[in-house]
Structures are given as structure tokens and as C-alpha cells.
Coordinates of C-alpha atoms in Angstrom, one line a residue:
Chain A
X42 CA 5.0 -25.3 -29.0
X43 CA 7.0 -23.3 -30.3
X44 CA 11.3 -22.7 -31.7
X45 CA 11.4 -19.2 -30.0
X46 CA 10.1 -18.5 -27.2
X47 CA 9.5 -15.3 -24.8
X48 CA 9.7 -17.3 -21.8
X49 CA 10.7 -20.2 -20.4
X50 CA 10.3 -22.0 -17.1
X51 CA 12.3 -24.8 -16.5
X52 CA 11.9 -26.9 -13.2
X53 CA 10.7 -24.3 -11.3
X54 CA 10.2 -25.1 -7.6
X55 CA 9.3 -22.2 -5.1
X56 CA 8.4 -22.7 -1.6
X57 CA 7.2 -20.1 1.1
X58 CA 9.8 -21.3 4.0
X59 CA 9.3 -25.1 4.1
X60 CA 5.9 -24.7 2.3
X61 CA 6.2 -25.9 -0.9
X62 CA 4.0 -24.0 -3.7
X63 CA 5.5 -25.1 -7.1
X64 CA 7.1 -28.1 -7.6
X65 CA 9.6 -28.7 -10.9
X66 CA 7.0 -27.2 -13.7
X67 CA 7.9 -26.3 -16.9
X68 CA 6.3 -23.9 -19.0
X69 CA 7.1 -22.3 -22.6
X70 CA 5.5 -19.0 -23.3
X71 CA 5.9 -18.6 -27.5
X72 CA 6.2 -14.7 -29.3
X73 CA 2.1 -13.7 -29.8
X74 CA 0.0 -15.9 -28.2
X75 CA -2.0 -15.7 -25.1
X76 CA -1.1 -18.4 -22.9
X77 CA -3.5 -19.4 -19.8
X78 CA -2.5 -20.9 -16.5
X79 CA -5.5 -22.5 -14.7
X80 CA -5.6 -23.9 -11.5
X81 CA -8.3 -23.6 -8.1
X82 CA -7.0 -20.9 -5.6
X83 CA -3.9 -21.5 -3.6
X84 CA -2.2 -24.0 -6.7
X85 CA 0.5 -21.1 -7.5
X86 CA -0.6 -19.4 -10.1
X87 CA 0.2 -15.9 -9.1
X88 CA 2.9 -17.0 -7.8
X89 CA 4.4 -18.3 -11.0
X90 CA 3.4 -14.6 -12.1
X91 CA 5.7 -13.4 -9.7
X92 CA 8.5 -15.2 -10.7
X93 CA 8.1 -14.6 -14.0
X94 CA 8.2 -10.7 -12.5
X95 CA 11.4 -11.3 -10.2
X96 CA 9.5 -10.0 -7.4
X97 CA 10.0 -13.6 -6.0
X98 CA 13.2 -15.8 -6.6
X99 CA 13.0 -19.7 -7.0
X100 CA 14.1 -22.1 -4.7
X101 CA 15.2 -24.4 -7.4
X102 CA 15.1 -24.1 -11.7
X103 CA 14.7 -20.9 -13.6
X104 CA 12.5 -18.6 -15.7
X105 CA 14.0 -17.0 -19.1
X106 CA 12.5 -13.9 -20.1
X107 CA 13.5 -12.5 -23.9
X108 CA 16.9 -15.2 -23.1
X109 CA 17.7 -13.4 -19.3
X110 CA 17.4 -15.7 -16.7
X111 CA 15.8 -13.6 -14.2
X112 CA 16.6 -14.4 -11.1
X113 CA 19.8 -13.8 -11.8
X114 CA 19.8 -10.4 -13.0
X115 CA 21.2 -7.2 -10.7
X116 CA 18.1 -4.4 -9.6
X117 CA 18.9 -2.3 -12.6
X118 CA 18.7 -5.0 -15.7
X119 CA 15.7 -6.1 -13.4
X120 CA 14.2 -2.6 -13.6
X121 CA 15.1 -2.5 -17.7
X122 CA 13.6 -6.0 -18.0
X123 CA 10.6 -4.6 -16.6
X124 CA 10.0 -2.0 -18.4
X125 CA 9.3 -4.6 -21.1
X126 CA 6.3 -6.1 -19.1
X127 CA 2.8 -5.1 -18.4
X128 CA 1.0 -6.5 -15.7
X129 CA -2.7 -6.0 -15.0
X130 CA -3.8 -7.0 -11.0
X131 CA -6.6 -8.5 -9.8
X132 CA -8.3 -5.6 -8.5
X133 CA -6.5 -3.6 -11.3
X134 CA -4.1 -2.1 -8.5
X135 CA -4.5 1.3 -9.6
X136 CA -2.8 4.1 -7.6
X137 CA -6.1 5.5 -5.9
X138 CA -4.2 9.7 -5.3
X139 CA -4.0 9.8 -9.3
X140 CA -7.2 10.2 -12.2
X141 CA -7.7 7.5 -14.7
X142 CA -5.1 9.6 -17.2
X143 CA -2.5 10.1 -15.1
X144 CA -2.7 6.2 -13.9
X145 CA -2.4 5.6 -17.4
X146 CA 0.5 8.2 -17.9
X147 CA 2.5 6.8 -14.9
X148 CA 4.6 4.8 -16.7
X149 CA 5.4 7.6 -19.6
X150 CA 6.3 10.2 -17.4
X151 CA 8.7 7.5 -15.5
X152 CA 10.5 6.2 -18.1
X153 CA 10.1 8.5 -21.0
X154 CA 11.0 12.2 -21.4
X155 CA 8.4 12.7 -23.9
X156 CA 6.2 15.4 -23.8
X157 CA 3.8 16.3 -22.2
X158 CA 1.4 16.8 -25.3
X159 CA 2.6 13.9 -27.1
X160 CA 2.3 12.1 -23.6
X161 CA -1.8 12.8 -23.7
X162 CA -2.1 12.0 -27.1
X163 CA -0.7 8.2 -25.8
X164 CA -2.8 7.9 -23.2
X165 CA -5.9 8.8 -25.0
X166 CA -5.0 6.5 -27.5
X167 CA -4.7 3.9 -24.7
X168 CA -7.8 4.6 -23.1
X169 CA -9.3 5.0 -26.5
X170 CA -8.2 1.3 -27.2
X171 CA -10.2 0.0 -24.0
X172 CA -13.5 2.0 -24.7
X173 CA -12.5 4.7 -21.7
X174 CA -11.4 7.7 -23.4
X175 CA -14.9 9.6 -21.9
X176 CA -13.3 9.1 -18.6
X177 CA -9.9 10.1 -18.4
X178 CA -11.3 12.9 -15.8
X179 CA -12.4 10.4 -13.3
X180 CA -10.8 9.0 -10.2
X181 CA -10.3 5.5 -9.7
X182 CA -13.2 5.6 -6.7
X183 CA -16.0 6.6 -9.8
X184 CA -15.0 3.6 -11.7
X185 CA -17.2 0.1 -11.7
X186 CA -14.9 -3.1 -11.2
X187 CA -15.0 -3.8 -15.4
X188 CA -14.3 -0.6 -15.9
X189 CA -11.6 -0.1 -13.3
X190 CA -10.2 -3.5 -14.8
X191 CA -9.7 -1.7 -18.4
X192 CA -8.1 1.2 -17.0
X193 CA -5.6 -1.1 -15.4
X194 CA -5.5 -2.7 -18.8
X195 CA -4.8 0.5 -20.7
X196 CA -2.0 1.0 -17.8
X197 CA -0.6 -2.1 -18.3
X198 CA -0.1 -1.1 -22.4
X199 CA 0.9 2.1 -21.7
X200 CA 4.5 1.5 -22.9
X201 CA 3.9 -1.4 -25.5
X202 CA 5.2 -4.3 -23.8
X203 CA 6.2 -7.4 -25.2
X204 CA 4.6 -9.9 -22.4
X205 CA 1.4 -8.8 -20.5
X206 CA 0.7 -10.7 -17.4
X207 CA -2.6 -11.2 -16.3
X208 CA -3.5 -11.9 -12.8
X209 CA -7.2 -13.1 -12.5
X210 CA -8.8 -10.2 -14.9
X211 CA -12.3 -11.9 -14.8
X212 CA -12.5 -12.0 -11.2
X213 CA -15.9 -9.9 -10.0
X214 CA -17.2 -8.8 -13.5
X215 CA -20.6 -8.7 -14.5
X216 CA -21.2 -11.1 -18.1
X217 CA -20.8 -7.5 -20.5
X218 CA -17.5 -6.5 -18.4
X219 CA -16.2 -10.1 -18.3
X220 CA -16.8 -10.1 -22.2
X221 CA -15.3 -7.0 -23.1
X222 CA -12.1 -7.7 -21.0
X223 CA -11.5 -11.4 -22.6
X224 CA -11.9 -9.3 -26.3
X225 CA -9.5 -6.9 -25.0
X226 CA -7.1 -9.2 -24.1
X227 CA -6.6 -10.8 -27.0
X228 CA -7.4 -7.6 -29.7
X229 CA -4.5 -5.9 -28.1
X230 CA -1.9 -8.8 -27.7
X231 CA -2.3 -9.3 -31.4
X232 CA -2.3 -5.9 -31.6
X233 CA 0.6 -4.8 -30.0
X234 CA 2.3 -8.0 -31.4
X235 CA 3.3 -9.2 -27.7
X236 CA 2.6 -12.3 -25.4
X237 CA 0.1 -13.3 -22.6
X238 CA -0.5 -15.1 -20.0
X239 CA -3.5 -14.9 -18.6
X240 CA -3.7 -16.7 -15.2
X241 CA -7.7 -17.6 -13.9
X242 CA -10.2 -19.7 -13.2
X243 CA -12.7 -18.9 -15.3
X244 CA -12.7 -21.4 -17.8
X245 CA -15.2 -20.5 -20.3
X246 CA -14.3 -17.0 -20.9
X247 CA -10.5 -18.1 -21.2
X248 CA -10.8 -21.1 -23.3
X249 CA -12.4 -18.5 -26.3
X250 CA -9.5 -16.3 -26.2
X251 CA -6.4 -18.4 -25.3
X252 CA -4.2 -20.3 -27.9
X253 CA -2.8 -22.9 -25.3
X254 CA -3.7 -23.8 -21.6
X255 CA -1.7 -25.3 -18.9
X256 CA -3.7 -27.2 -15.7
X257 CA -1.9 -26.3 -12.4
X258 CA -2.8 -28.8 -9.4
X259 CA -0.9 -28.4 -5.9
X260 CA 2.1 -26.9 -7.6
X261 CA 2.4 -29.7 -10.2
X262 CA 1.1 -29.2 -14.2
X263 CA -1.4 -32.0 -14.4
X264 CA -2.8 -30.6 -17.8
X265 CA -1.6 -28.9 -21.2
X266 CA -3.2 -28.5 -24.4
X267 CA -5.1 -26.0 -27.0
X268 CA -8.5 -25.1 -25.5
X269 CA -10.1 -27.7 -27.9
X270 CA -8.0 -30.6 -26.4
X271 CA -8.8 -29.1 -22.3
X272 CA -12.5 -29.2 -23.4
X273 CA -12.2 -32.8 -24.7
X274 CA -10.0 -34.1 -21.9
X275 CA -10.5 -37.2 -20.3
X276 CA -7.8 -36.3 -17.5
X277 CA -10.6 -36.1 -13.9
X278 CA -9.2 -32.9 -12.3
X279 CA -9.1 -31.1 -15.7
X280 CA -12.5 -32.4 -16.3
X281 CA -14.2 -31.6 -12.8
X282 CA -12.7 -27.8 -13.6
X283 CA -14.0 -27.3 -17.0
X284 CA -17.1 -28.3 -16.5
X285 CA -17.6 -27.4 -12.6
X286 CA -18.5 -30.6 -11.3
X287 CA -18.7 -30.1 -6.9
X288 CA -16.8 -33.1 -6.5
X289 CA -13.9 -35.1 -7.8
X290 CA -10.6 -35.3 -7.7
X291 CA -10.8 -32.0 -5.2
X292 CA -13.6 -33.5 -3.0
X293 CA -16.1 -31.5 -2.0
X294 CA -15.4 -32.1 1.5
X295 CA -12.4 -31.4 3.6
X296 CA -10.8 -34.4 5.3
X297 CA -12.7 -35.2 8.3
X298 CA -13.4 -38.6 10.4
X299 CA -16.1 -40.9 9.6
X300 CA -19.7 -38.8 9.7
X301 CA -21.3 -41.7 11.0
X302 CA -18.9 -42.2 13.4
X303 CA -18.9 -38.4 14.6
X304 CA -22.8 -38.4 14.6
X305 CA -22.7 -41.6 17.0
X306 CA -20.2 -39.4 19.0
X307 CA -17.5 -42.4 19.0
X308 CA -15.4 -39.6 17.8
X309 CA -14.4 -36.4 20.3
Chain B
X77 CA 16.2 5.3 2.6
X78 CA 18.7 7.5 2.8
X79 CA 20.0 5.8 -0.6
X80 CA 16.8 6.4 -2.0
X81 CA 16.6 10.0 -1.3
X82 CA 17.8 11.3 -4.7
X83 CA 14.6 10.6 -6.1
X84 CA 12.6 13.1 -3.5
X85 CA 14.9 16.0 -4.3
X86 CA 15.7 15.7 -7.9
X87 CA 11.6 15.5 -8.2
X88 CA 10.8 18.3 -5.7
X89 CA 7.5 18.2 -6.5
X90 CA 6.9 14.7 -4.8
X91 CA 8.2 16.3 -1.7
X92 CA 6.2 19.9 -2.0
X93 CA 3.1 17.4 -2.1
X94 CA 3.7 15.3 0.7
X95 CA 4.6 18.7 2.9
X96 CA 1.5 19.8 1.9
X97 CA -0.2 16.8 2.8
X98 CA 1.3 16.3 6.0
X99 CA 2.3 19.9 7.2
X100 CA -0.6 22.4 5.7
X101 CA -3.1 20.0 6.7
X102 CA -1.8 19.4 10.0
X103 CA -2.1 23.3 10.7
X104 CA -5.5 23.5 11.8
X105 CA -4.8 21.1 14.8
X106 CA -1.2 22.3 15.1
X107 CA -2.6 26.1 15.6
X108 CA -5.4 25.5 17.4
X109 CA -3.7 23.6 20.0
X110 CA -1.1 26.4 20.1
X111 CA -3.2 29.0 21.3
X112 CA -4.7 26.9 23.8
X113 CA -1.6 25.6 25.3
X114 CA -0.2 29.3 25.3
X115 CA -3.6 29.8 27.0
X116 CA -3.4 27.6 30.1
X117 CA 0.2 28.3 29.9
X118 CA -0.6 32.4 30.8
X119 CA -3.0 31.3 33.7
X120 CA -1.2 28.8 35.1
X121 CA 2.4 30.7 34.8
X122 CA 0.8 33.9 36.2
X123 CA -0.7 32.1 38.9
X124 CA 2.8 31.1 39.9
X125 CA 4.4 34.1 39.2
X126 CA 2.2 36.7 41.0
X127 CA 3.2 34.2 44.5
X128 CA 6.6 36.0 44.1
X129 CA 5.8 39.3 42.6
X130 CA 7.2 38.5 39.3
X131 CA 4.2 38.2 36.8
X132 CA 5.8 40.5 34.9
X133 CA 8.2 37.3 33.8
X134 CA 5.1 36.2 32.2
X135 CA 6.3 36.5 28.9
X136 CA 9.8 34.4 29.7
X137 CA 8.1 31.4 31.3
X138 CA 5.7 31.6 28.0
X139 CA 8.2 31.6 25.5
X140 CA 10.9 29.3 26.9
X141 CA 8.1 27.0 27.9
X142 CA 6.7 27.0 24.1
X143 CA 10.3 27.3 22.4
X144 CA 12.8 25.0 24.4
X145 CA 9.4 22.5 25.3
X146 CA 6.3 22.4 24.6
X147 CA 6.7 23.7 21.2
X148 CA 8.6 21.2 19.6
X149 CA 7.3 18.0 21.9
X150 CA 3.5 18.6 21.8
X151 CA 3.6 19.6 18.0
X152 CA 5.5 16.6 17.8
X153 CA 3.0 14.6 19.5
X154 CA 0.4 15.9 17.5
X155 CA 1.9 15.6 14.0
X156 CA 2.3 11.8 14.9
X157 CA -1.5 11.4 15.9
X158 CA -2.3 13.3 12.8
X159 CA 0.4 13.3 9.9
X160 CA 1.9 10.2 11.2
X161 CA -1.2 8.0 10.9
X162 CA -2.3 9.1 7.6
X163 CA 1.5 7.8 6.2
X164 CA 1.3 4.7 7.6
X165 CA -2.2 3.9 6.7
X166 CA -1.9 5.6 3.2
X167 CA 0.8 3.0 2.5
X168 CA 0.1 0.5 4.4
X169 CA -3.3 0.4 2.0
X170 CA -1.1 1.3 -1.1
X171 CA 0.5 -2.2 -0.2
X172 CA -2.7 -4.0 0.6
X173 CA -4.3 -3.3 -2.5
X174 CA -0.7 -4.5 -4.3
X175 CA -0.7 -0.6 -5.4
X176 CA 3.5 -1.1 -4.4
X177 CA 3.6 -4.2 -6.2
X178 CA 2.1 -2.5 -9.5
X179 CA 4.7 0.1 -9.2
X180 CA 7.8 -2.4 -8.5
X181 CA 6.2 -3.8 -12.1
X182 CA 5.9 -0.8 -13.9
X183 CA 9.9 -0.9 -12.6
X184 CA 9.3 1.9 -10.9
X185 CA 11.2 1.8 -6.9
X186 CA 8.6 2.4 -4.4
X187 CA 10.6 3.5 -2.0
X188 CA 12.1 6.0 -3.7
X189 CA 8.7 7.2 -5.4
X190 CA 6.4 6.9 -2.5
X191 CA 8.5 6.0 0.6
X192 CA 11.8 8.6 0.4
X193 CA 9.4 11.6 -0.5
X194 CA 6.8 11.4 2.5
X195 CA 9.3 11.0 5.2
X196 CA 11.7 14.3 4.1
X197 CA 7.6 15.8 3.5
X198 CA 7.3 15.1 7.5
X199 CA 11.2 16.3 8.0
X200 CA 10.8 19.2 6.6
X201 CA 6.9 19.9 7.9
X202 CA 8.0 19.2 11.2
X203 CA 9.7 22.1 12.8
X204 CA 8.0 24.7 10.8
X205 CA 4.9 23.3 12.6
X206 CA 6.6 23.3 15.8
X207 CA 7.8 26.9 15.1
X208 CA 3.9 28.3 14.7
X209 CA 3.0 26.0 17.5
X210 CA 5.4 28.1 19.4
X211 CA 3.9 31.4 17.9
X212 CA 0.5 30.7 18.5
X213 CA 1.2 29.8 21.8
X214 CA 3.2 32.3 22.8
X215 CA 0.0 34.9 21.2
X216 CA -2.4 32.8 23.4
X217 CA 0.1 33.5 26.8
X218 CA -0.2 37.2 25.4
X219 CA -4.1 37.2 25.1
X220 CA -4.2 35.8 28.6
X221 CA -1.5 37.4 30.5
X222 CA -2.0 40.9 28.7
X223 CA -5.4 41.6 27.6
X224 CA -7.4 39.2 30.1
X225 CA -5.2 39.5 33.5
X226 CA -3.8 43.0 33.1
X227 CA 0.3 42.1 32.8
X228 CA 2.1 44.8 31.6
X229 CA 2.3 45.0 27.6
X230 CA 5.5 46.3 27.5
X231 CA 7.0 44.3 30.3
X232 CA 5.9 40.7 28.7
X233 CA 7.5 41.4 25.2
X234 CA 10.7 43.5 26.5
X235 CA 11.5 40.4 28.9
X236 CA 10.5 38.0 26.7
X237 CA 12.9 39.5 24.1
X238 CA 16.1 40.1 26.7
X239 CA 15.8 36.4 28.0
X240 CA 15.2 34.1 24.8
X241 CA 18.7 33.6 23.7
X242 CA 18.3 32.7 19.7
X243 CA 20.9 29.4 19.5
X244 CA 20.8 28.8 23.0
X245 CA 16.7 28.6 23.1
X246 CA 15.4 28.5 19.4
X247 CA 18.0 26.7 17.4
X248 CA 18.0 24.2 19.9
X249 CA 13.5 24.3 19.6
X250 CA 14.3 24.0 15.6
X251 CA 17.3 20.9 16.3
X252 CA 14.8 19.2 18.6
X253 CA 11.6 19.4 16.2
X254 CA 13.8 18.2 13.3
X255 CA 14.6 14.9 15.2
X256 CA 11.3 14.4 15.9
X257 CA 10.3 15.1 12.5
X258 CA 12.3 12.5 11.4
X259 CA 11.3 10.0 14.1
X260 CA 8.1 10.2 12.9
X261 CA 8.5 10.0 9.8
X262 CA 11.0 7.2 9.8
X263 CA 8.9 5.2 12.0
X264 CA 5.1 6.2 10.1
X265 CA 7.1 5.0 6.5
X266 CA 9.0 1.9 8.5
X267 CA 4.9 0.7 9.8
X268 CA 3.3 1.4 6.7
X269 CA 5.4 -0.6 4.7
X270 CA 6.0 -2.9 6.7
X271 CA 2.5 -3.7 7.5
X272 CA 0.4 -6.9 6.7
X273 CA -1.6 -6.4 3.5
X274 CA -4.6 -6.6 5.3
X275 CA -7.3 -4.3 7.2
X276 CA -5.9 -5.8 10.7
X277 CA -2.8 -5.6 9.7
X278 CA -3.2 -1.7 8.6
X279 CA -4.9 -0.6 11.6
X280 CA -2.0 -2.8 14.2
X281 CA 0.4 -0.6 12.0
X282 CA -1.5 2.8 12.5
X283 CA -1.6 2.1 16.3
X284 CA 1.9 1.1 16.3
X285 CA 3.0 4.2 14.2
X286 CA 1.4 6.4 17.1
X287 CA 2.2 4.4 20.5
X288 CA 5.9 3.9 19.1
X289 CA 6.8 7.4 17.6
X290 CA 5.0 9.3 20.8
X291 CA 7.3 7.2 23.6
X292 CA 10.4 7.8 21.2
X293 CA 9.6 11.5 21.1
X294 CA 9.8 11.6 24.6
X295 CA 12.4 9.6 25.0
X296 CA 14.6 12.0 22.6
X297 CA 13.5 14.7 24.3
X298 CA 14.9 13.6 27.6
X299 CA 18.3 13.0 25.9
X300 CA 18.2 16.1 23.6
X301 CA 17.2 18.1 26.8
X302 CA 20.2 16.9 28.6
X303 CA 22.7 17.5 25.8
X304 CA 21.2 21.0 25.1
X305 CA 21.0 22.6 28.4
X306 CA 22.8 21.0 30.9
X307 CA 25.0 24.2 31.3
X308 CA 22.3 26.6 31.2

């Protein structure tokens, strides 16, 4: 995809004690674009996020952030790498004892000694860029679930990172909200000139706003393209997700015996 | 936690928040529950007392009672039910709704930013609410014992004062309230941390915060006790 790029997973295997949740996937993450990982729930997704995050290490491979190999990196070069990323929860994760500006200020007062005036013109300017500015007074309780989704968004920008990680932002929202939010995501990566990676299940409103799309299945890629190839695939799993067809390659119904068998009750 | 400490004093105000949270709301139930112990404790002690034609010691048995004991112990008891909880749960939920994980993200150390600066909060709140506990108790064996029963005014302060030996009796109070505070506190931080990011696992965490920090408050006490006074 690309000569230079922000990150880079290479035979990345992770596994929960003897669980295994990814299995020897390889990703490239290139300077700019917004990258999607798609998958049904439970296929590792956020926890690829993680990784990419060092809050979990692999049991095999390695992720390269900006050329550091993460896992390898002491607390405080993981701290500074950090610094460097934004990452928006699914639930937007915001600390519930602060307003809307000072959630968006966290960061600033952290790891900055700017002050404090200069620090509200920021995070104005932050909420300003997600259409919130009005409601920089209000606590996270007094925000809807689109809205509380931008404020984590603005949060997540706060410092201008140079990879923002996404973990399920459409989950919940209303059509408007879950419109707004895909437009956000890519106006500010272009923007603030960084990288995304947007990890979900919601196909349509990804597949407008992502430049390339990789298909995760039981901790294997099964898929990869630009979001005009995933529409066009021929490959069953990617197809059956894209266009939300109840049965396929995942079957509809979980493994059970014979139904005629257990209706005849030749099967306790 | 100790090694993440720094962050709770070199940002005082994280600290000053926490005691607020933990100590000044805790004082309703802290003072009101003073005064009533200090209550019973002027009935029941002159009741005693009067058997041997001493109820002028009234003011003694109330303010050892409430100093070396009950002061420190039943505050103690009451800050966990109260202060204790609310730690545990509040992070407990900061960890359920990945609050802790945003912060680790925004490379910011949650122990040091949320963890260090609630338990020295309950440290610190701890035996200044153990020290009005004490007062208001000993005001309550006063209201009882002087103005309801009759004891002699001057005789229950002028005891009181001869007998309650300041290291011997109230540093020991203040020694015993600041292990407890940070019994607590250690174990309310430990549970809410530690806790499953879910509403079970929350509310097992809350119950365990007050079941385990009440029998080790007890428990310290009985070995505190014996170190302290065993001479006296």
C-alpha cells in the first residue's frame, strides 16, 4: 500500500491464556489514510487496537508504530509513544467527575505547561471542530450517545496526534449522529494530516469514508481491499457482511444435533 | 503505590479533593454517630459508675472509651461503610466503562492520577474523623452525664483532664486511626481496581471493600491494643 508506513503488524498472534484471538496477521497502516478493520464481534478487533496501544503484548510477531516496535519499549518511551495517539472508545470513555471542557483539556494540562488561556482557546477550537463548542459547560451525563461520541472525538485530538484509533464509533447512533461522526472522522484525519484506523461493523457508513479495508475472521485476515473492491467481492464471508445476509459462512445457527433428531427425542 | 505517590503530593490538589470527598462528606455520619455513641456511652457508664459511688469518673470512662477505642474503631468502621465504598465503586466503574484504559492512552498512569491520590485522601481523612468522632462523643457523654443526670460539671471535665495522658491515650487514638485509614484505603483502591469490569463484578468489590476492611480493622485493633497499652 504504501513505502512508509505508520504502522506495521507483522505476524501478530495474541492469545488470552491458551485462547487463541489473532493468529499471524499482517497489517500496514500508511501516513494519512483512514484504514478500517472489520470483523463480527469476538474476531479481535479491539484487541488488535490494543496492541497497537501496548496495553496488551503479543504472544508471537510485532507491531511498529512511527519504526518502534512496541512491545518492546520500557513504561516511559511507552508513555512518549502515547502521547502521539488518540484513541476514541466505544462508549467514548469519558471521565464522568469532569465537564465536556475539561475532558477535552485533560490531556493539555497533563502533558503540556501551556496556559491556561491559551489552553481554552485549544479546546474550544477542538470542540468547535466537532460542532460542540455550545456545550463545553455540560457534564458528560447531559450528553446524547452521538454527542458524547464527538466529545470523545475532540478528546481524542486534543493534542494533534499522528494515528487516531477508533474503537466501534458508530456503535448506538441514530442515522444524523452516525453521519456526522463518519464526516468527522475523516475531515479531521485529513485535517490534522494523521492516520486512522477505524475498527467496526458497520459497513456502509465505513466503506464512504475509509481508503482501505481489511476483513478479520476468527483471528485470521480473510479480506483486503479499497472499499470499491470489498463491495465487489466475490470472497462468501466478506460478502454475507457487506451486504447482511443471516446466513453463510457464519451460520445462522449455532452447532447443534440433528433438529429432526432432537424433535423425535432420539437425542437427550 | 507507594511508588506512585509523587504524583498525589506534587499535585496537592488531587489529594485536597479526594479528602473532601471522602472526609467532609463523611462528617455528617461521622458526627452524628459521635454524639450518639457519647450518648449511650454517659448512661451506660453512669449506670456502672453510680454502683460504686464513682459517677463522678464519668468523664474518664467517656473519654478513654472514645479516645483509646471507640473513637478511632467505630469511625473506622464507619468511614469503610461510607468513604470506603464510594472508592471502590467509583473506580471500579471508572474501570468498567474503560475510563482507566482511556487514561493509560492519553499516557497518563492511573494509578498515580486516580489510585495514589484517593488512598492518602482516606489517610489523611481518617483520623481527623476519628478525632471529632471522639469530640462529639465525648460532648454527647457531657449532655447526658451533666445536663440530663446531674454529674458534677466541674468534676467530669477536671477528671477527665487529670486522667487522659496526651501520648499515652491520644497519640496512640491518632496512631491507631491512621492505620486504619490506610487499611481502608489500601483495601477500597486494591477492590476497585481490581474489580471485574462489570455491574456484578463492581457490586462483589463494594461488598468485599466493606466485609474485608471492617474484620481487618478489628483485627489491627486487637494487635495495636496490645502493643499500645499492655503496660498501662
Amino acid at each position: 500500500m504504501n513505502d512508509d508506513p505508520l504502522v506495521q503488524i507483522s505476524n501478530l498472534s495474541f492469545s488470552y491464556d491458551s485462547r487463541p484471538i489473532l493468529s499471524g496477521i499482517n497489517m500496514t497502516i500508511p501516513r494519512g489514510k483512514v484504514v478500517a478493520i472489520m470483523g463480527s464481534s469476538g474476531c479481535g478487533k479491539t484487541t488488535t487496537l490494543r496492541l497497537i496501544g501496548g496495553q496488551l503484548k503479543p504472544t508471537s510477531g510485532s507491531v511498529t508504530v512511527d519504526g518502534q516496535v512496541v512491545h518492546q519499549l520500557d513504561a516511559d518511551s511507552m508513555y512518549a509513544m502515547r502521547r502521539k495517539l488518540g484513541m476514541l472508545f466505544q462508549f467514548g470513555a469519558l471521565f464522568t467527575d469532569m465537564t465536556v471542557f475539561e475532558n477535552v483539556a485533560f490531556q493539555m494540562r497533563e502533558h503540556t505547561n501551556l496556559p491556561e488561556a491559551m489552553i481554552r482557546d485549544l479546546v474550544l477550537m477542538k470542540l468547535h471542530a466537532v460542532g460542540l463548542r455550545g456545550a463545553h459547560a455540560l457534564m458528560p451525563t447531559e450528553l446524547s450517545g452521538g454527542m458524547a461520541r464527538r466529545v470523545a472525538l475532540a478528546r481524542a485530538i486534543a493534542l494533534d496526534p499522528m494515528l487516531i484509533m477508533y474503537d466501534e464509533p458508530f456503535a448506538g447512533l441514530d442515522p444524523i449522529s452516525l453521519s456526522i461522526v463518519g464526516e468527522l472522522i475523516r475531515k479531521l484525519n485529513d485535517a490534522l494530516g494523521a492516520s486512522s484506523i477505524v475498527v467496526t461493523h458497520d459497513v456502509q457508513e465505513s466503506l464512504k469514508i475509509v481508503d482501505y479495508v481489511y476483513f478479520v475472521s476468527e483471528g485470521k485476515i480473510v479480506a483486503e481491499g479499497t472499499a470499491e473492491e470489498i463491495r465487489k467481492s466475490k470472497t462468501p464471508y466478506v460478502h454475507q457482511f457487506v451486504w447482511g445476509e443471516a446466513d453463510g459462512p457464519v451460520p445462522f445457527h449455532y452447532p447443534a444435533t440433528s433438529y429432526a433428531e432432537e424433535l423425535m427425542g432420539t437425542v437427550s | 503505590m507507594l511508588m506512585h505517590s509523587g504524583t498525589a503530593f506534587r499535585r496537592i490538589h488531587l489529594t485536597l479533593r479526594e479528602i473532601y470527598f471522602t472526609g467532609v462528606m463523611s462528617l455528617i455520619i461521622i458526627l452524628v454517630s459521635g454524639l450518639f455513641v457519647g450518648m449511650v456511652l454517659g448512661l451506660q457508664g453512669y449506670d456502672t459508675l453510680q454502683r460504686y459511688g464513682s459517677s463522678e469518673a464519668l468523664g474518664i470512662l467517656v473519654a478513654l472509651s472514645l479516645v483509646r477505642e471507640l473513637g478511632p474503631v467505630v469511625a473506622a468502621l464507619l468511614f469503610a461503610s461510607r468513604a470506603g465504598s464510594a472508592i471502590t465503586a467509583e473506580i471500579g466503574l471508572m474501570k468498567a466503562t474503560e475510563q482507566l484504559s482511556a487514561m493509560e492512552m492519553m499516557a497518563v498512569d492511573p494509578l498515580a492520577r486516580v489510585v495514589a491520590p484517593r488512598f492518602w485522601g482516606g489517610v489523611i481523612s481518617m483520623p481527623l474523623l476519628a478525632a471529632l468522632f471522639s469530640a462529639m462523643g465525648i460532648f454527647g457523654g457531657y449532655l447526658v452525664g451533666v445536663q440530663l443526670i446531674g454529674v458534677d460539671e466541674g468534676s467530669f471535665w477536671s477528671q477527665m483532664q487529670a486522667s487522659v495522658d496526651f501520648r499515652e491515650d491520644i497519640m496512640n487514638g491518632v496512631i491507631k486511626s491512621f492505620v486504619f485509614g490506610a487499611i481502608i484505603s489500601w483495601v477500597a483502591v486494591f477492590e476497585g481496581y481490581d474489580a471485574e469490569p462489570t455491574a456484578e463484578g463492581v457490586s462483589g468489590a463494594t461488598t468485599r471493600t466493606v466485609v474485608t476492611s471492617s474484620l481487618a480493622i478489628l483485627a489491627a485493633d486487637f494487635i495495636l491494643t496490645a502493643f499500645m497499652f499492655r503496660g498501662a
